[in-house]
Coordinates of C-alpha atoms and ligand atoms in Angstrom, one line a residue:
X253 CA -133.4 131.2 40.2
X254 CA -134.3 133.1 43.3
X255 CA -131.6 134.0 45.9
X256 CA -132.2 134.7 49.6
X257 CA -129.8 135.7 52.5
X258 CA -129.0 132.7 54.8
X259 CA -130.0 134.4 58.1
X260 CA -127.1 135.7 60.1
X261 CA -124.5 134.1 57.9
X262 CA -125.2 137.0 55.3
X263 CA -124.4 134.4 52.5
X264 CA -126.4 134.8 49.4
X265 CA -127.8 131.4 48.3
X266 CA -130.1 130.0 45.6
X267 CA -133.6 129.0 46.9
X268 CA -132.8 125.5 45.5
X269 CA -129.7 123.9 47.1
X270 CA -128.2 120.6 46.3
X271 CA -128.3 117.8 48.8
X272 CA -125.3 115.7 48.7
X273 CA -126.6 112.3 49.7
X274 CA -127.2 110.8 46.3
X275 CA -123.7 111.4 45.0
X276 CA -122.8 108.1 47.0
X277 CA -124.6 106.3 44.3
X278 CA -122.7 108.0 41.5
X279 CA -118.9 108.7 40.7
X280 CA -116.6 111.5 40.8
X281 CA -116.9 112.2 37.1
X282 CA -120.7 112.1 37.4
X283 CA -120.4 114.5 40.4
X284 CA -118.6 116.8 37.9
X285 CA -121.5 116.7 35.4
X286 CA -123.9 117.5 38.1
X287 CA -122.0 120.6 39.2
X288 CA -121.9 121.8 35.6
X289 CA -125.5 121.7 35.4
X290 CA -126.0 123.2 38.9
X291 CA -123.9 126.2 37.6
X292 CA -126.2 126.5 34.5
X293 CA -129.3 126.3 36.7
X294 CA -128.0 129.1 39.1
X295 CA -127.9 126.7 42.1
X296 CA -124.9 128.0 44.2
X297 CA -125.6 126.1 47.5
X298 CA -124.2 122.6 48.3
X299 CA -124.8 120.5 51.3
X300 CA -123.0 117.5 52.2
X301 CA -121.6 115.6 55.3
X302 CA -118.6 113.9 56.8
X303 CA -120.9 110.9 57.2
X304 CA -121.9 110.8 53.6
X305 CA -118.9 108.3 52.7
X306 CA -117.5 109.5 49.3
X307 CA -119.7 112.6 49.0
X308 CA -117.2 115.3 50.1
X309 CA -114.5 113.6 48.3
X310 CA -116.4 113.5 45.0
X311 CA -117.5 117.2 45.6
X312 CA -114.0 118.2 46.2
X313 CA -112.9 116.7 42.9
X314 CA -115.8 118.2 40.9
X315 CA -115.4 121.6 42.4
X316 CA -111.8 121.9 41.1
X317 CA -111.7 125.2 39.4
X318 CA -115.3 126.4 40.2
X319 CA -115.3 126.3 44.0
X320 CA -115.7 130.0 44.3
X321 CA -119.0 129.7 42.5
X322 CA -120.5 127.8 45.4
X323 CA -121.5 128.1 49.1
X324 CA -120.3 124.7 50.7
X325 CA -121.9 123.4 53.8
X326 CA -121.1 120.2 55.4
X327 CA -121.4 118.7 58.9
X328 CA -120.0 116.3 61.5
X329 CA -121.7 114.2 64.1
X330 CA -118.6 114.4 66.4
X331 CA -119.6 115.8 69.9
X332 CA -116.1 116.0 71.5
X333 CA -113.8 119.0 70.8
X334 CA -110.8 117.0 69.4
X335 CA -113.1 114.8 67.3
X336 CA -114.7 117.8 65.8
X337 CA -111.4 119.6 65.1
X338 CA -110.1 116.5 63.3
X339 CA -113.2 116.2 61.2
X340 CA -113.2 119.9 60.2
X341 CA -109.5 119.3 58.9
X342 CA -110.6 115.9 57.0
X343 CA -113.7 117.9 55.3
X344 CA -111.4 120.6 54.2
X345 CA -109.0 117.9 52.7
X346 CA -111.7 116.0 51.1
X347 CA -113.5 119.1 49.7
X348 CA -110.0 120.3 48.3
X349 CA -110.5 123.7 49.7
X350 CA -109.1 125.8 52.4
X351 CA -112.3 127.4 53.4
X352 CA -115.9 125.7 54.3
X353 CA -118.7 128.4 54.4
X354 CA -121.0 126.6 56.8
X355 CA -120.0 123.8 59.2
X356 CA -123.0 122.2 60.8
X357 CA -123.4 120.2 63.9
X358 CA -124.9 117.0 62.6
X359 CA -128.3 115.9 64.0
X360 CA -127.4 116.1 68.0
X361 CA -130.2 114.5 70.3
X362 CA -130.8 116.6 73.6
X363 CA -128.0 114.7 75.4
X364 CA -125.5 115.2 72.4
X365 CA -126.1 118.9 72.3
X366 CA -125.3 119.0 76.1
X367 CA -121.8 117.2 75.4
X368 CA -121.1 119.3 72.3
X369 CA -121.7 122.6 74.2
X370 CA -120.0 121.7 77.3
X371 CA -116.4 122.5 78.0
X372 CA -114.2 120.2 75.8
X373 CA -117.4 119.8 73.4
X374 CA -117.4 120.1 69.6
X375 CA -118.7 123.7 69.6
X376 CA -115.3 124.8 71.1
X377 CA -113.5 123.4 67.9
X378 CA -116.0 125.0 65.7
X379 CA -115.7 128.4 67.2
X380 CA -111.7 127.9 67.2
X381 CA -112.1 126.9 63.2
X382 CA -114.2 129.8 62.7
X383 CA -111.8 132.4 64.4
X384 CA -108.9 130.7 62.3
X385 CA -110.9 131.1 59.1
X386 CA -111.2 127.5 58.4
X387 CA -115.0 127.7 58.5
X388 CA -117.3 130.6 58.0
X389 CA -120.3 130.2 59.9
X390 CA -121.9 127.7 62.4
X391 CA -125.1 125.8 61.9
X392 CA -126.9 122.9 63.3
X393 CA -129.0 120.0 61.6
X394 CA -131.9 118.4 63.5
X395 CA -134.5 115.8 63.4
X396 CA -135.7 116.4 66.8
X397 CA -138.4 119.1 67.6
X398 CA -137.3 119.2 71.2
X399 CA -133.9 120.1 70.2
X400 CA -135.1 122.4 67.5
X401 CA -136.8 124.4 70.3
X402 CA -133.5 124.8 72.2
X403 CA -131.5 125.5 69.1
X404 CA -133.5 128.7 67.9
X405 CA -132.4 130.1 71.3
X406 CA -128.7 129.5 71.0
X407 CA -126.8 132.5 70.1
X408 CA -124.1 130.7 68.0
X409 CA -126.5 129.0 65.7
X410 CA -126.6 130.9 62.4
X411 CA -128.7 128.4 60.5
X412 CA -130.9 125.4 61.2
X413 CA -131.7 122.4 59.0
X414 CA -134.8 120.3 59.7
X415 CA -137.1 118.1 57.8
X416 CA -140.1 120.0 56.3
X417 CA -142.4 118.7 53.6
X418 CA -146.1 118.2 52.7
X419 CA -146.6 115.5 55.4
X420 CA -144.0 116.8 58.0
X421 CA -145.0 120.2 59.1
X422 CA -144.3 119.7 62.8
X423 CA -141.4 122.4 62.7
X424 CA -143.6 125.1 60.9
X425 CA -143.9 127.2 64.0
X426 CA -140.2 126.9 64.7
X427 CA -139.4 127.6 61.1
X428 CA -141.4 130.9 61.3
X429 CA -139.1 131.8 64.6
X430 CA -136.1 131.0 62.6
X431 CA -137.2 133.9 60.3
X432 CA -138.2 136.2 63.2
X433 CA -134.5 135.6 64.8
X434 CA -132.8 135.9 61.6
X435 CA -131.6 132.4 61.5
X436 CA -131.3 130.7 58.1
X437 CA -133.7 127.7 57.5
X438 CA -132.5 124.8 55.3
X439 CA -135.3 122.6 54.5
X440 CA -134.1 119.0 54.3
X441 CA -136.3 115.8 53.2
X442 CA -138.5 117.9 50.8
X443 CA -139.9 114.6 49.4
X444 CA -140.2 112.9 52.9
X445 CA -137.4 110.6 52.1
X446 CA -138.6 109.3 48.9
X447 CA -142.2 109.0 50.1
X448 CA -143.5 111.9 48.0
X449 CA -143.2 110.9 44.3
X450 CA -144.2 114.4 42.8
X451 CA -141.2 116.5 43.3
X452 CA -142.5 119.6 41.7
X453 CA -145.7 119.8 43.9
X454 CA -143.6 119.1 46.9
X455 CA -141.1 121.8 46.2
X456 CA -143.8 124.3 45.3
X457 CA -145.5 123.5 48.6
X458 CA -142.1 124.3 50.4
X459 CA -141.0 127.4 48.8
X460 CA -144.6 128.9 49.2
X461 CA -143.4 129.3 53.0
X462 CA -141.5 132.5 53.1
X463 CA -139.7 131.2 56.3
X464 CA -137.8 128.6 54.4
X465 CA -134.6 130.0 53.0
X466 CA -133.4 127.1 50.9
X467 CA -134.6 123.7 50.0
X468 CA -132.0 120.9 49.4
X469 CA -133.5 117.8 47.5
X470 CA -131.0 115.2 46.9
X471 CA -130.4 115.1 43.1
X472 CA -128.5 112.3 41.3
X473 CA -129.0 113.5 37.6
X474 CA -129.2 116.3 35.3
X475 CA -133.1 115.9 34.7
X476 CA -133.7 116.1 38.4
X477 CA -131.8 119.2 38.6
X478 CA -133.8 120.8 35.8
X479 CA -137.2 119.6 37.1
X480 CA -136.4 120.9 40.7
X481 CA -135.0 124.2 39.5
X482 CA -138.1 124.8 37.5
X483 CA -140.5 124.1 40.4
X484 CA -138.5 126.5 42.7
X485 CA -138.4 129.1 40.1
X486 CA -142.1 129.2 40.0
X487 CA -142.9 131.7 42.8
X488 CA -146.7 132.1 41.9
X489 CA -149.1 131.1 44.7
X490 CA -150.3 127.5 44.8
X491 CA -152.8 126.8 42.3
X492 CA -156.1 124.9 43.1
X493 CA -155.0 121.8 41.3
X494 CA -151.7 121.7 43.4
X495 CA -153.6 122.3 46.7
X496 CA -155.7 119.1 45.6
X497 CA -152.8 117.1 44.9
X498 CA -151.0 118.0 48.2
X499 CA -154.2 117.2 50.3
X500 CA -154.2 113.8 48.2
X501 CA -150.7 113.2 49.3
X502 CA -151.3 114.0 52.8
X503 CA -154.3 111.7 52.9
X504 CA -152.3 108.7 51.2
X505 CA -149.2 108.9 53.7
X506 CA -150.5 109.9 57.0
X507 CA -147.8 110.1 59.6
X508 CA -146.6 106.4 59.9
X509 CA -144.2 106.2 57.0
X510 CA -140.6 105.8 56.7
X511 CA -138.3 108.7 55.7
X512 CA -135.3 106.6 54.7
X513 CA -133.0 108.4 57.2
X514 CA -131.4 104.9 58.0
X515 CA -130.9 106.0 61.7
X516 CA -132.2 102.5 62.6
X517 CA -129.3 100.7 61.1
X518 CA -127.7 98.4 61.6
X519 CA -130.5 95.7 62.0
X520 CA -129.7 92.9 64.2
X521 CA -130.1 90.4 61.5
X522 CA -129.2 92.6 58.4
X523 CA -132.5 93.5 57.0
X524 CA -132.3 96.9 55.0
X525 CA -135.4 98.4 56.9
X526 CA -135.7 101.4 54.7
X527 CA -135.6 99.4 51.5
X528 CA -138.3 97.0 52.6
X529 CA -140.7 99.8 53.8
X530 CA -140.0 101.8 50.4
X531 CA -141.0 98.7 48.6
X532 CA -144.0 98.2 50.8
X533 CA -144.9 101.9 50.0
X534 CA -144.6 101.4 46.3
X535 CA -146.9 98.3 46.8
X536 CA -149.7 99.9 48.9
X537 CA -149.6 103.5 48.1
X538 CA -148.5 103.7 44.5
X539 CA -150.0 100.7 43.0
X540 CA -146.7 99.5 41.6
X541 CA -147.3 95.9 43.0
X542 CA -145.4 93.6 40.7
X543 CA -142.5 96.0 40.5
X544 CA -142.3 96.3 44.2
X545 CA -142.6 92.4 44.7
X546 CA -139.7 92.0 42.1
X547 CA -137.5 94.6 43.9
X548 CA -138.2 93.1 47.1
X549 CA -137.1 89.6 46.0
X550 CA -133.5 91.0 45.4
X551 CA -133.1 92.0 49.0
X552 CA -130.7 89.5 50.8
X553 CA -132.7 89.6 54.1
X554 CA -136.6 89.6 54.0
X555 CA -139.0 91.3 56.5
X556 CA -140.1 87.9 57.8
X557 CA -136.4 87.3 59.3
X558 CA -137.0 89.9 62.0
X559 CA -136.5 88.6 65.4
X560 CA -138.4 91.4 66.9
X561 CA -135.5 92.5 69.2
X562 CA -136.8 96.2 68.8
X563 CA -133.5 97.7 68.8
X564 CA -134.2 99.5 65.6
X565 CA -137.2 101.1 67.1
X566 CA -135.2 102.8 69.9
X567 CA -133.1 104.4 67.1
X568 CA -135.8 105.6 64.8
X569 CA -136.3 109.4 65.3
X570 CA -139.9 109.2 64.2
X571 CA -140.8 106.4 66.6
X572 CA -142.1 104.2 64.0
X573 CA -143.6 100.7 65.0
X574 CA -140.9 99.1 62.7
X575 CA -141.7 95.5 63.8
X576 CA -145.4 96.0 63.1
X577 CA -144.7 97.6 59.8
X578 CA -142.2 94.7 58.8
X579 CA -144.8 92.3 59.5
X580 CA -147.1 94.2 57.2
X581 CA -144.6 94.3 54.6
X582 CA -143.9 90.6 54.8
X583 CA -147.6 90.0 54.4
X584 CA -148.0 91.8 51.1
X585 CA -144.4 91.4 49.7
X586 CA -143.8 87.7 50.6
X587 CA -147.1 86.2 49.3
Ligands
LIG698 S1 -136.5 94.3 65.6 FE1 -136.3 93.4 63.7 S2 -135.9 94.9 62.1 FE2 -135.4 95.7 64.2 S3 -133.3 95.5 64.6 FE3 -134.5 93.8 65.3 S4 -134.4 92.1 64.0 FE4 -133.8 94.1 63.0
LIG699 S1 -137.6 103.1 60.0 FE1 -137.3 105.3 61.1 S2 -135.0 105.3 61.3 FE2 -135.4 103.6 59.9 S3 -135.1 104.8 57.9 FE3 -137.3 104.7 58.4 S4 -137.6 106.6 59.5 FE4 -135.5 106.3 59.4

């Protein structure tokens, strides 16, 4: 495993990190088994969030006795000082630790960032927690390019997390700027929210960019950890066949695809928008038509039940035309 310094934090971390979202799909004992495998593979960076329901709690249970082997990052969407102070304390309790290495402001939009950095905002609580030794360093996670541009200029920002993958390269210039400014860059959504199936080529593409400090795919089983660790450990230049695959993925996905971030939820009528769009992708892009139709049939609410209120589109950070995409999904999956 290759190790890098996470920008201004000075923390030495593995180039492959563990994204804590999928822990919500397993249990505490399953999480403990994954932690053992991470140790075997030399992975020492774990990212989770207050918002990932049981993730912090299961990690706290699983890290008992081995906490010191890991650099722990978590995050909160609180924008006010008192709420952020409370969240940091809850994270400490759930993670069963008295110290969190990296605490991140979770995906602020431009207005949220104004609130969080104003007097009485979340940043004050983070700085106080840092001074008190509850957290070691402060970072920020983002989906908006506009906020990314601001964040690289903020003196308190020690690391930035942003989506970056074969089909989402919009942050590339700012990622390079992170390196110039010694801000650690944490790559999220390496598989474009599940839209890219070939994890090995996806990770090889990401680690071929020297400005990426760490990539954090979500991993729910030991086989995925082994596959991803092998991909990241291969530091040779991209081969011609890999470049061909990358070009094929770009051509197949374009830009109008769902990253499964679920920021569009809740749908007014209860449609699981990312699930519908995932199954549509399997149907149209991966030629898994029967499987996609069968899985789609298990959803309680179907795409055709959309009342076109448009509320979801206002929440989608990628400005996807969700209503049109659902109509297309209904056409192919509800025949
Ligand atoms: S436009 Fe359709 S999918 Fe979006 S929130 Fe409204 S009902 Fe749900
Ligand atoms: S439709 Fe947009 S907000 Fe909803 S899951 Fe997909 S990318 Fe995220």
